[in-house]
Short mmCIF file of C-alpha atoms in Angstrom, two decimals:
data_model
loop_
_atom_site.label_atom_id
_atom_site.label_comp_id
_atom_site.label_asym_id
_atom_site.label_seq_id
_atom_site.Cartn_x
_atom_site.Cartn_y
_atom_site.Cartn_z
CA UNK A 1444 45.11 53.08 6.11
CA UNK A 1445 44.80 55.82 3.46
CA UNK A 1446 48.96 55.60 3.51
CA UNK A 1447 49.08 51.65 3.42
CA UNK A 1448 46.56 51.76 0.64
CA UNK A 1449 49.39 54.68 -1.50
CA UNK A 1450 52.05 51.76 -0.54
CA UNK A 1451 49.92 49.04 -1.80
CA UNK A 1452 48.98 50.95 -5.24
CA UNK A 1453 52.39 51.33 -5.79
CA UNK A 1454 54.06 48.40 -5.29
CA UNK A 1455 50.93 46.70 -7.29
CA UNK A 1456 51.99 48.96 -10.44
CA UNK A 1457 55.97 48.62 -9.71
CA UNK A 1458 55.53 44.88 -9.47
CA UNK A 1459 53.14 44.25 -12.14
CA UNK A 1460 55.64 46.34 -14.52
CA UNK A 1461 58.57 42.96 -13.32
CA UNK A 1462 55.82 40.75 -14.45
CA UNK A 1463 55.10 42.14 -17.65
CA UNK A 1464 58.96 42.29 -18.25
CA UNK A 1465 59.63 38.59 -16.74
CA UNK A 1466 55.86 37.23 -18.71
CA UNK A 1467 57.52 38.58 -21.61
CA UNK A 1468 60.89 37.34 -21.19
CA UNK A 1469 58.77 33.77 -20.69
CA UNK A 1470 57.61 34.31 -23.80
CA UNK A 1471 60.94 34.58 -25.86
CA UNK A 1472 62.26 31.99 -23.68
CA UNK A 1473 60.05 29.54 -24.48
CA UNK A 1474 61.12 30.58 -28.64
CA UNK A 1475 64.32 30.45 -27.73
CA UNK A 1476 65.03 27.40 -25.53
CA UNK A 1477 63.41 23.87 -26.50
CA UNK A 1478 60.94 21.95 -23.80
CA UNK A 1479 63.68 19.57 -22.46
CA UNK A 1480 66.10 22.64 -21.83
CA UNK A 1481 63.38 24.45 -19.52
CA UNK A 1482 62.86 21.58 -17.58
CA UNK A 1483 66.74 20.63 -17.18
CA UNK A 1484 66.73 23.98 -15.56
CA UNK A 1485 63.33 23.69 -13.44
CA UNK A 1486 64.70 20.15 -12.28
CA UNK A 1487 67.87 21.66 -11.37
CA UNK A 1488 66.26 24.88 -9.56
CA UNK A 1489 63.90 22.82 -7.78
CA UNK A 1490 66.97 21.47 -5.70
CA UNK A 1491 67.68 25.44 -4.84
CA UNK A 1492 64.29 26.38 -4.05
CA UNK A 1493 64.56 24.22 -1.05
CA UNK A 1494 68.04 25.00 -0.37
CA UNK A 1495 67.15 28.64 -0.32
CA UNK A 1496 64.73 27.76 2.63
CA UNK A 1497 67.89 26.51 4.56
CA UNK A 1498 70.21 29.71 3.72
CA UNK A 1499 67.28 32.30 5.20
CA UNK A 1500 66.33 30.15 8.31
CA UNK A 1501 63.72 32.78 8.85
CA UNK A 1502 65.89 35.62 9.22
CA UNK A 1503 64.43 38.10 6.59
CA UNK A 1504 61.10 37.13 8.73
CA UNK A 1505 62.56 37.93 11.53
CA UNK A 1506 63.99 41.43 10.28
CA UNK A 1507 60.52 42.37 9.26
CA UNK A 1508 58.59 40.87 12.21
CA UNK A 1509 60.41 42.25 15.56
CA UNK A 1510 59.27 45.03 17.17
CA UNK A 1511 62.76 47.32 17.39
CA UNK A 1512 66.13 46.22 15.06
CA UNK A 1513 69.34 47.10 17.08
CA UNK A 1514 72.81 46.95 15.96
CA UNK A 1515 73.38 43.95 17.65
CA UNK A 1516 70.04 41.91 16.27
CA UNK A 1517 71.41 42.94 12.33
CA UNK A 1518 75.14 41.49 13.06
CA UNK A 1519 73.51 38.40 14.19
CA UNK A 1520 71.47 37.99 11.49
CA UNK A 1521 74.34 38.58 9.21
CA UNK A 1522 76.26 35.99 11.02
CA UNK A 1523 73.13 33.18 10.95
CA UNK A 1524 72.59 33.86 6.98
CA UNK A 1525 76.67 33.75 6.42
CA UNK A 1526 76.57 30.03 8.35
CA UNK A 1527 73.40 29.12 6.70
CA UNK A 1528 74.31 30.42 3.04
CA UNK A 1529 77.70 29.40 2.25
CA UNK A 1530 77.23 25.94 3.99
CA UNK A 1531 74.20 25.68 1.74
CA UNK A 1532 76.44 26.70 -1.16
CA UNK A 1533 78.81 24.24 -0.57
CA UNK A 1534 76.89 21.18 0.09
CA UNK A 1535 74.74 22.18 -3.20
CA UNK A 1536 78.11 22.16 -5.09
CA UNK A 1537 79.50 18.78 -3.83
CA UNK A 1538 76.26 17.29 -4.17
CA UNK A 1539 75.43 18.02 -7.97
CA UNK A 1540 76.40 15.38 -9.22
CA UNK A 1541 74.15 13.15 -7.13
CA UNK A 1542 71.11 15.05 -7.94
CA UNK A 1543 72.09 14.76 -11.33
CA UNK A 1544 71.76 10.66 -11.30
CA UNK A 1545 69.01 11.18 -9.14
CA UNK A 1546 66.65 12.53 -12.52
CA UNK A 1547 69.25 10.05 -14.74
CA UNK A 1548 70.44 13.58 -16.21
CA UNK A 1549 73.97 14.44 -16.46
CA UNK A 1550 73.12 18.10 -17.87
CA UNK A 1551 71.84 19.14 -14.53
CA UNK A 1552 75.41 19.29 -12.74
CA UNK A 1553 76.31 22.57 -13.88
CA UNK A 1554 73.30 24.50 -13.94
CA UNK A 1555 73.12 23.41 -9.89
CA UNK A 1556 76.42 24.44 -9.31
CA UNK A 1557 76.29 27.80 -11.16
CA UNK A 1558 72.87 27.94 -8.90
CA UNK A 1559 74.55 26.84 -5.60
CA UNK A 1560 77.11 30.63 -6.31
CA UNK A 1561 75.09 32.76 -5.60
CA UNK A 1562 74.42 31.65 -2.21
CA UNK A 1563 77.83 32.71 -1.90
CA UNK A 1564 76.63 36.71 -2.06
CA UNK A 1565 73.05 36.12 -1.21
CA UNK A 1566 73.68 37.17 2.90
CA UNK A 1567 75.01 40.81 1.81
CA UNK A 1568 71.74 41.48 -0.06
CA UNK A 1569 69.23 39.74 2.12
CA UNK A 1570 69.38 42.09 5.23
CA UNK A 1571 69.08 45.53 3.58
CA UNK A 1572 66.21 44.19 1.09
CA UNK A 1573 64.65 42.73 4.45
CA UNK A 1574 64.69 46.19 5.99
CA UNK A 1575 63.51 48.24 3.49
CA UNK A 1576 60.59 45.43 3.36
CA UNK A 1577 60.14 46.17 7.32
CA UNK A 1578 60.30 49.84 6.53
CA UNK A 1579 56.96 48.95 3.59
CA UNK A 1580 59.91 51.64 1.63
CA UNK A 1581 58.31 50.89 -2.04
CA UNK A 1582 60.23 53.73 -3.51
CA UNK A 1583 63.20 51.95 -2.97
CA UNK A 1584 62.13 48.40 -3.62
CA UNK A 1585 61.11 49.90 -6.75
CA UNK A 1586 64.34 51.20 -7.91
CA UNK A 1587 66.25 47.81 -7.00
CA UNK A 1588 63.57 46.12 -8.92
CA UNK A 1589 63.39 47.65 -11.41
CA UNK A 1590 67.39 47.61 -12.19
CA UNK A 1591 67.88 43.93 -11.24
CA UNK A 1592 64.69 43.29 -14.01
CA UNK A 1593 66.42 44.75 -16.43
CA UNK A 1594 69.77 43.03 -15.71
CA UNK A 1595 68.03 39.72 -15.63
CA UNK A 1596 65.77 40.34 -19.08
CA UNK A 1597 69.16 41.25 -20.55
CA UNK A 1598 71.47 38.86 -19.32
CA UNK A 1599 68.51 35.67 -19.83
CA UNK A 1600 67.76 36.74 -23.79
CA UNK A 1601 72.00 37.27 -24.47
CA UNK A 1602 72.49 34.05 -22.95
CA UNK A 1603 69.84 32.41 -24.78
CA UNK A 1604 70.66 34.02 -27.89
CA UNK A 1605 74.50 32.54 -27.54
CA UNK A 1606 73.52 29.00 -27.15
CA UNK A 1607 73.71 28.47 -23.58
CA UNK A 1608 70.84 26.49 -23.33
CA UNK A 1609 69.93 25.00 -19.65
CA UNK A 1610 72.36 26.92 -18.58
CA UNK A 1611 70.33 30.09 -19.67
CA UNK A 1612 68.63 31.00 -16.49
CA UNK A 1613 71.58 29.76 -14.15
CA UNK A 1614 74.35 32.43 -15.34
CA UNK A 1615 71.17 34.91 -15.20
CA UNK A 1616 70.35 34.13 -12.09
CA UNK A 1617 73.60 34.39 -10.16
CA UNK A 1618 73.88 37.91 -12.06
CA UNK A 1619 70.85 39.12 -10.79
CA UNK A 1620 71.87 38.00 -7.62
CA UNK A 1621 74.97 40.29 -7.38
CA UNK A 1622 73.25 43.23 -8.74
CA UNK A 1623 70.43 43.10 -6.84
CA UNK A 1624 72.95 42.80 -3.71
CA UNK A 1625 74.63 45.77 -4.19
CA UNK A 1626 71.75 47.93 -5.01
CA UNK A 1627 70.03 47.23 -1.86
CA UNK A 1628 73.11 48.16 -0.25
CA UNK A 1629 73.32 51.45 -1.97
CA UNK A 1630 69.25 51.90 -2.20
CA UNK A 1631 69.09 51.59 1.79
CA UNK A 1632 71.41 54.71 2.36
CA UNK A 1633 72.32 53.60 6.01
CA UNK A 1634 75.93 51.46 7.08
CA UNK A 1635 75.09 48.32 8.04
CA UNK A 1636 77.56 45.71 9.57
CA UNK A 1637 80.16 44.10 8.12
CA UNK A 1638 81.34 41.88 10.68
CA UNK A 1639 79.11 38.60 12.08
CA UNK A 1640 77.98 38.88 15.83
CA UNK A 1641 76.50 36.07 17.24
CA UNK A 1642 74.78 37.74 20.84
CA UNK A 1643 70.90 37.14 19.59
CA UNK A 1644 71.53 34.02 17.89
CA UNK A 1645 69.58 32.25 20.38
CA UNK A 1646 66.86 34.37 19.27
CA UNK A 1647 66.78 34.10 16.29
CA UNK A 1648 67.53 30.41 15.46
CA UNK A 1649 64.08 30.09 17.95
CA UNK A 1650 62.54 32.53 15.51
CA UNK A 1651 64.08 30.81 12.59
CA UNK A 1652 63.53 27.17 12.90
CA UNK A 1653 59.79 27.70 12.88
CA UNK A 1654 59.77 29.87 9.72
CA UNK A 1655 62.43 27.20 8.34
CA UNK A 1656 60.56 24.19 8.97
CA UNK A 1657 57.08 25.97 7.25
CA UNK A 1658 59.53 27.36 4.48
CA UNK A 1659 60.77 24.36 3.69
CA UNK A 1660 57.63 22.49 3.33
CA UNK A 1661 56.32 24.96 0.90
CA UNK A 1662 59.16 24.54 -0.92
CA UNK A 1663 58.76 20.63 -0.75
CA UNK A 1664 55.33 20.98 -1.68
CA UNK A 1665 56.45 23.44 -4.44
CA UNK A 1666 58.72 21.52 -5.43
CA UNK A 1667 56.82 18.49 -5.78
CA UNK A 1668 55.79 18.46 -9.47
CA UNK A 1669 59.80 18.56 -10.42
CA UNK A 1670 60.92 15.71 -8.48
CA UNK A 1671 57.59 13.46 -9.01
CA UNK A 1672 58.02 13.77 -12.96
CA UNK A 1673 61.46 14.47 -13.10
CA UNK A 1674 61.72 11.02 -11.46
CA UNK A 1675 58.66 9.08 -13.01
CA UNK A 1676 58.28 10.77 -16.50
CA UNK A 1677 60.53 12.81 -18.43
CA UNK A 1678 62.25 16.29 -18.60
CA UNK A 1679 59.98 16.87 -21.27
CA UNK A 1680 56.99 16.64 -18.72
CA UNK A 1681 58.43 19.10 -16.70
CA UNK A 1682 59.32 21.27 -18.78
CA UNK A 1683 55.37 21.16 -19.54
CA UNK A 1684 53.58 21.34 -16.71
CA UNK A 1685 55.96 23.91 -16.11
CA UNK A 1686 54.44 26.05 -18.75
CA UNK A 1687 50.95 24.88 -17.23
CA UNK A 1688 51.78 26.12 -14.17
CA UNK A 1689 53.14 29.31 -15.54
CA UNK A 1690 49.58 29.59 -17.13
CA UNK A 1691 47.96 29.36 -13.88
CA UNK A 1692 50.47 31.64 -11.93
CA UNK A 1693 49.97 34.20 -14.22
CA UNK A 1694 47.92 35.85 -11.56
CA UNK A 1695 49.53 34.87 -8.19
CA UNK A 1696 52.69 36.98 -10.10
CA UNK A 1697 50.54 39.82 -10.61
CA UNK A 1698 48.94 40.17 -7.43
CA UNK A 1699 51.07 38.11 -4.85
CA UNK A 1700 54.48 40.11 -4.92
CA UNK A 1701 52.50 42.57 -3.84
CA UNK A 1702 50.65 40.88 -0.70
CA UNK A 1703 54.05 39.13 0.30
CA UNK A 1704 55.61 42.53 0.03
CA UNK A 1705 52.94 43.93 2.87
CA UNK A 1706 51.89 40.60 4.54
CA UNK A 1707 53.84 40.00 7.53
CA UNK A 1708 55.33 43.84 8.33
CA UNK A 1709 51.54 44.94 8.17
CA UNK A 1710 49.74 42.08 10.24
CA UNK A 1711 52.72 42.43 12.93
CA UNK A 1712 52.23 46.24 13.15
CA UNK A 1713 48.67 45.34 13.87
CA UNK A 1714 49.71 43.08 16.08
CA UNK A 1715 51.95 45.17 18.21
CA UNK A 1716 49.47 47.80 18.19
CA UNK A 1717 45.77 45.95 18.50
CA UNK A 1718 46.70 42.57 19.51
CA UNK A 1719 43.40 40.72 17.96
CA UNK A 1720 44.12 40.07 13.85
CA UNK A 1721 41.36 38.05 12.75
CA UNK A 1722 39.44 40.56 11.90
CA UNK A 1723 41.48 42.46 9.49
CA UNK A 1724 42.95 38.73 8.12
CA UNK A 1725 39.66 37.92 6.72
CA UNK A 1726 39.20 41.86 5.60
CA UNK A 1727 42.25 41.08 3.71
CA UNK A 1728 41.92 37.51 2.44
CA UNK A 1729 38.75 38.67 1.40
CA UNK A 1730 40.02 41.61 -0.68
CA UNK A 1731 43.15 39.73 -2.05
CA UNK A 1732 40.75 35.76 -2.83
CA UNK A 1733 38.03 38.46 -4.97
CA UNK A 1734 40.58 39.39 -7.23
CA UNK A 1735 42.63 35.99 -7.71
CA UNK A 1736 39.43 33.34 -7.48
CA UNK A 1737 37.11 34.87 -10.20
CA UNK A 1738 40.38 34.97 -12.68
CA UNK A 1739 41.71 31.34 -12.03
CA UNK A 1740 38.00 30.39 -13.07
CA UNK A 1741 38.41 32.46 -15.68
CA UNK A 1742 42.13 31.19 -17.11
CA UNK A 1743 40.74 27.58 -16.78
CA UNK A 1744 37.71 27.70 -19.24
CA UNK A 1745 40.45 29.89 -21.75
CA UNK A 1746 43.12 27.46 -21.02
CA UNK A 1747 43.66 26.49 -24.60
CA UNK A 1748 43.69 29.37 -26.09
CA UNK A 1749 45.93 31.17 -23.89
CA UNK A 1750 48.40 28.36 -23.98
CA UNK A 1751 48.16 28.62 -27.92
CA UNK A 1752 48.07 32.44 -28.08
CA UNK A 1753 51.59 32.18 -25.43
CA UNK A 1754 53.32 30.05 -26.22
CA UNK A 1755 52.22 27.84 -29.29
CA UNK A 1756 50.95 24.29 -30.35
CA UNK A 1757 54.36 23.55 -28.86
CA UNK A 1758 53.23 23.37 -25.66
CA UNK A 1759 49.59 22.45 -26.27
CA UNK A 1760 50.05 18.83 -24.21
CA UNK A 1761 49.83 21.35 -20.99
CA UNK A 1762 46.14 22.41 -21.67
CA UNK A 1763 44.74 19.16 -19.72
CA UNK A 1764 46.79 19.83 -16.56
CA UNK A 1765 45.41 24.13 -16.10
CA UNK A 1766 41.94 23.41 -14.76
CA UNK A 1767 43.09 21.32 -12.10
CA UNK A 1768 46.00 23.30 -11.32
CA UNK A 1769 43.83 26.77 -11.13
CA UNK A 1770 41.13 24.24 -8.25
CA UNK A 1771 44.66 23.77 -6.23
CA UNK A 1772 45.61 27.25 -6.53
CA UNK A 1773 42.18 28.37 -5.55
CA UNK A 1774 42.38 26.06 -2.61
CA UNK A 1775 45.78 27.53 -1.61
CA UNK A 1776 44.83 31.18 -2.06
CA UNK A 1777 41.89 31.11 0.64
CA UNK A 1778 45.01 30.42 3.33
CA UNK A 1779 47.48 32.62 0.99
CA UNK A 1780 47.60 35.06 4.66
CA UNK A 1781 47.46 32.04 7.53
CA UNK A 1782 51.34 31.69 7.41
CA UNK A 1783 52.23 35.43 7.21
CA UNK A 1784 49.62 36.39 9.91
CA UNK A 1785 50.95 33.18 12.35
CA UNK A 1786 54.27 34.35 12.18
CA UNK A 1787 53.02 38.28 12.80
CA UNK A 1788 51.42 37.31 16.12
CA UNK A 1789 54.48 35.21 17.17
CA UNK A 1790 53.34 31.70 16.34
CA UNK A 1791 55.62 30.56 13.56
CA UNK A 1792 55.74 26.97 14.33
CA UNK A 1793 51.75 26.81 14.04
CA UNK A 1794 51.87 26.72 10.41
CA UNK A 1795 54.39 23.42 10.22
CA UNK A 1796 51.14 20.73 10.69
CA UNK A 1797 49.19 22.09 8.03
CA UNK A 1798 52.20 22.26 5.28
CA UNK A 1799 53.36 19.10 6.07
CA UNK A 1800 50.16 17.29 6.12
CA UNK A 1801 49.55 19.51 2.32
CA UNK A 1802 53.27 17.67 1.05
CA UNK A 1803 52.25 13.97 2.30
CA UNK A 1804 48.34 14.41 0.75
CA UNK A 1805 49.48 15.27 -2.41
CA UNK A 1806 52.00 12.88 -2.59
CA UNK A 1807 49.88 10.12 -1.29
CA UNK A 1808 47.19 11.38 -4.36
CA UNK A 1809 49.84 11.35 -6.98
CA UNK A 1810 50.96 7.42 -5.97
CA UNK A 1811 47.29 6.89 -6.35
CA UNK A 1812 46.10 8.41 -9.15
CA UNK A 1813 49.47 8.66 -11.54
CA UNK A 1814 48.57 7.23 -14.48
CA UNK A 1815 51.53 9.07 -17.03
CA UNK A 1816 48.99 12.07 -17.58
CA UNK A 1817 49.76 15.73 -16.46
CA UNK A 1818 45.80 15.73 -16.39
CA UNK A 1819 45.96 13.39 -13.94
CA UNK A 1820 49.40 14.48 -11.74
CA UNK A 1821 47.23 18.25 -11.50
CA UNK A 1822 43.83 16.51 -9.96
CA UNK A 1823 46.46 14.70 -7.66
CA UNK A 1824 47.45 17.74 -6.47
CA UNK A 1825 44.50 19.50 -6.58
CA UNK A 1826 43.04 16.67 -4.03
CA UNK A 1827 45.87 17.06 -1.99
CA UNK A 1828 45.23 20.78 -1.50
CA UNK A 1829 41.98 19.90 -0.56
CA UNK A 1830 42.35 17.50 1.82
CA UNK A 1831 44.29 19.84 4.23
CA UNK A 1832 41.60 22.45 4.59
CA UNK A 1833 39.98 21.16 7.77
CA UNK A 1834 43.76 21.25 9.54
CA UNK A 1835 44.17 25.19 8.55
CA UNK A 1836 40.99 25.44 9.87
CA UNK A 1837 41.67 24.26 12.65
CA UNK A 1838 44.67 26.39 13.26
CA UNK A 1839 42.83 29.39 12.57
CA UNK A 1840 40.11 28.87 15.69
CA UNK A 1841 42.95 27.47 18.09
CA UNK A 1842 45.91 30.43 17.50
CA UNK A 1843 43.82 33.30 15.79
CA UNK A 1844 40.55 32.85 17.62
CA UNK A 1845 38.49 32.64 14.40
CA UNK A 1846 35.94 29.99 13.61
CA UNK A 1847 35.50 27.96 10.81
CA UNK A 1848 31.69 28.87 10.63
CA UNK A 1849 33.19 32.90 10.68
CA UNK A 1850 35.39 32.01 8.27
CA UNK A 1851 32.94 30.10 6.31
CA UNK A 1852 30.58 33.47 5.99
CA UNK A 1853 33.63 35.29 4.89
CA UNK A 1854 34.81 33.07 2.33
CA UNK A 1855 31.57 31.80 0.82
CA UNK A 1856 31.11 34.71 -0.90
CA UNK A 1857 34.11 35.15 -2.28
CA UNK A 1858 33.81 31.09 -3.73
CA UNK A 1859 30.20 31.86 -4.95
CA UNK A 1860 32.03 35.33 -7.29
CA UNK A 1861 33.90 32.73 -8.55
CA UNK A 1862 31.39 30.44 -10.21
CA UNK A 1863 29.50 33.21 -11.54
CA UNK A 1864 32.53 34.34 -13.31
CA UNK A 1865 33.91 31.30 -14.58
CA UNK A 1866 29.63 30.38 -15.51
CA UNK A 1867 30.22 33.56 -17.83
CA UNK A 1868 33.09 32.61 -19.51
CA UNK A 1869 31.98 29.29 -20.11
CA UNK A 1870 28.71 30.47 -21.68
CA UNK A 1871 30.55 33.09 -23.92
CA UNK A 1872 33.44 30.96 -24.89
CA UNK A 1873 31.22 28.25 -25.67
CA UNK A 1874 28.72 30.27 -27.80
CA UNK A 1875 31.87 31.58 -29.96
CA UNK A 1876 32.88 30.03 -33.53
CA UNK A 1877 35.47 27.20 -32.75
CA UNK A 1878 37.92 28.90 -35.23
CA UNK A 1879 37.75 32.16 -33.47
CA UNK A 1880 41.40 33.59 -33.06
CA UNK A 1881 42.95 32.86 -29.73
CA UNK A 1882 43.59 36.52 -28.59
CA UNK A 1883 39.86 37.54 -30.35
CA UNK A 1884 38.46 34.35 -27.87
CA UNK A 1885 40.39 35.60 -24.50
CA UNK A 1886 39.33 39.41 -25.48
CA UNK A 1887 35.72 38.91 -25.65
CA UNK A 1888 35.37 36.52 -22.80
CA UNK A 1889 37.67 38.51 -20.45
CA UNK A 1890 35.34 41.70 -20.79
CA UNK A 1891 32.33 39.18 -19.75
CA UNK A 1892 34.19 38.43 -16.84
CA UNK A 1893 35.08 41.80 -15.76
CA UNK A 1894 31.65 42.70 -16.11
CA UNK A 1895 30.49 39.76 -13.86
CA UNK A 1896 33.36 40.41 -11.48
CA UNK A 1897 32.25 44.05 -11.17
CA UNK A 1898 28.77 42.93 -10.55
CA UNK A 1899 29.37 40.36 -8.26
CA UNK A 1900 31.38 42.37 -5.96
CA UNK A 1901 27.95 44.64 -5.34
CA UNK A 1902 25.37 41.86 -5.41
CA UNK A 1903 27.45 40.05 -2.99
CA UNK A 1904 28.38 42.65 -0.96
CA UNK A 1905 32.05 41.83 -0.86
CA UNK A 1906 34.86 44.06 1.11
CA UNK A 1907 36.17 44.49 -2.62
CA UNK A 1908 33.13 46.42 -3.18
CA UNK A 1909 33.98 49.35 -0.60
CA UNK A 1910 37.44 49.69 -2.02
CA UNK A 1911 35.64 50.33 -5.63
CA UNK A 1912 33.68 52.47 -3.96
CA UNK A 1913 36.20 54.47 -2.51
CA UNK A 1914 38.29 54.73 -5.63
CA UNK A 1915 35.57 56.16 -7.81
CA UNK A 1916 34.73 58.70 -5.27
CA UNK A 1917 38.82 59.62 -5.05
CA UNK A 1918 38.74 59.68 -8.76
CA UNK A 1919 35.34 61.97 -8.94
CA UNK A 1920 37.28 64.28 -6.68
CA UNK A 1921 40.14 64.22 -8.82
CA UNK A 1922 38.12 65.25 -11.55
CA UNK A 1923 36.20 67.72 -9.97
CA UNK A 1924 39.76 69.41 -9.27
CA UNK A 1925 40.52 69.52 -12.92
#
């Protein structure tokens, strides 16, 4: 544990330094580029988000999740993801132009087929970045990060800069691709085949298809808020809520590289080595929901004034939508590990009912409630979340053996932290001068929180509590060194 928790640290700092680079990049973007052009390309990338879901077919998972990789299981991988990718790329390429008068928006043809490229050199990357994720190597992941986040930062502002447009992020994107490629390659130090084999397809299609079908539902559902306004409002809306959801995601990009980075290669070495997981899943959802609850109910009292303080009165007619978009994501973080821990114990297809039953919810809320607000379209899908907790539940008793009433004491906690802090923040921010700078505002009230998110932890004697515990007393020893 002491080593996972080094790993963890690290990758937590290494991927947090990305963020900062890609929140500020964000940032000039949104200076740069104009509303519509953001959500020309978030229309168009939508399309590839899914696709992506087809080129893996659960490989990468299944890389990271078998017990013992062979020469034999890596060429067969290869040759699934070289079937998978460049069919995808093709298909995305013909098909452009239909998406295109699909959103009634000829601009989006050739940022999808600049997108559908770099499936071409996607398969050569995957594997190696896929074992050194199996491997929990953060040294390495660190270096390819780090080059391919400079590449990308670089290549997005230069772009930008020279008028591309919509087409920004597309020529950025297939660079990154490439780079980050070919420093996996060289990062994992180790040959690795060239040549397609096809012995353990069997395998591995089983594998896959479960991971596909649960992939590709998350990318339906997050997809969903492209294609519903793309199609019934404007790329203008998009490129909105966009920013609203950026807003809110602002902490699932600092914490959840990490946890996807760990996730699956950790819960299947427990796995292999315990058998019974529920225990140490609701250790860990416990740990990972203290951290991302209490600052969602934090970001949706200050939603205003971070919005203004980010990215300017520009984008001010997001504001309505954060609040109901941090209740979904809230919602969604408290199964953040059921998928991951499903597919650790060998049970990939258990997570398809709950996913799909999530896409049709909030699509059956949205034709309900869609009344040409983003206010609106966010409490659409923040009843949609809701309505398919009692399925996860449900999965959790039947394939992990754990309870909803055990889960309940776990979690309840962990929901009442998060009231207290967002009942803090709406007492300060309410108690401040309305014409109180933005960044003063968020300053002032984020210390309150911090202070009622260290207090909480104690009073309700969270799991987060022992890990503060155990880093003061590392740090005391440090000290004591000195």
């Amino acid at each position: 544990m002491s080593s996972v928790r080094q790993k963890v640290a690290l990758q937590f700092i290494v991927s947090n330094l990305a963020l900062v680079a890609n929140f500020v990049l964000t940032i000039v973007l949104a200076r740069l580029l104009s509303p519509q052009d953001i959500g020309i390309f978030s229309m168009s990338a939508v399309l590839m988000a899914v696709a992506h879901v087809f080129r893996d077919f659960g490989v990468t998972s299944f890389i990271k999740r078998v017990k013992e990789l062979t020469p034999d299981s890596l060429s067969s991988a290869l040759g699934v993801l070289l079937i998978t990718s460049w069919s995808v790329a093709a298909l995305m390429f013909l098909s452009a132009p239909y998406w295109a008068h699909f959103f009634h928006e000829a601009r989006v043809v050739p940022v999808v087929q600049v997108l559908a490229l770099g499936f071409v050199f996607i398969p050569f990357g995957a594997i190696p970045m896929a074992i050194i994720s199996r491997e929990m190597d953060v040294k390495k992941s660190a270096t390819i990060g780090a080059v391919a986040t400079v590449v990308y930062f670089g290549a997005s502002v230069g772009l930008a800069l020279a008028g591309f447009g919509p087409m920004t992020m597309a020529w950025a994107n297939l660079i990154n691709i490439i780079v980050t490629g070919a420093m996996a390659r060289w990062a994992l130090g180790r040959s690795l085949p060239w040549i397609p084999g096809f012995s353990q397809l069997k395998g591995i299609v089983h594998f896959g298809l479960g991971n596909l079908l649960t992939a590709l539902l998350k990318a339906a559902d997050n997809a969903l808020p492209d294609i519903l306004l793309g199609r019934w409002m404007t790329p203008t809306a998009v490129g909105l809520f966009s920013r609203a959801n950026s807003t809110v995601n602002m902490v699932s990009t600092a914490l959840l590289p990490t946890v996807n980075y760990f996730a699956l290669p950790y819960m299947a070495k427990v796995h292999h080595a315990n058998g019974p997981v529920a225990g140490e899943y609701l250790r860990a959802t416990s740990l990972i929901n203290s951290l991302i609850l209490p600052a969602l109910a934090a970001i949706a009292v200050l939603a205003h004034d971070i919005v203004s303080l980010l990215y300017g009165s520009t984008w001010l007619q997001a504001v309505p939508a954060v609040p109901w978009l941090c209740l979904a994501f809230a919602i969604s973080s408290l199964f953040t590990l059921s998928a991951p821990v499903l597919t650790g114990v060998g049970k990939p297809y258990a997570a398809i009912g709950p996913n799909a039953l999530l896409v049709v919810a909030k699509v059956a809320c949205a034709v309900w409630l869609m009344d040409g607000t983003l206010g609106t379209f966010a409490l659409a899908m923040a009843l949609g979340q809701l309505l398919s907790v009692p399925y996860n539940l449900w999965i959790h008793e039947r394939y992990l053996n754990l309870g909803w009433a055990t889960w309940a004491r776990s979690t309840l906690p962990v929901l009442a932290q998060a009231l207290l802090v967002g009942g803090v923040c709406l007492g300060i921010r309410e108690a401040m001068p309305v014409n109180f700078a933005p960044w003063a505002t968020i300053l002032v009230t984020g210390c309150g929180a911090l202070a009622a998110f260290l207090a909480s932890c104690f009073l309700l004697s969270l799991p987060m509590a022992d890990e503060l515990k155990r880093m003061q007393k590392k740090l005391v020893r440090r000290r004591q060194k000195i």
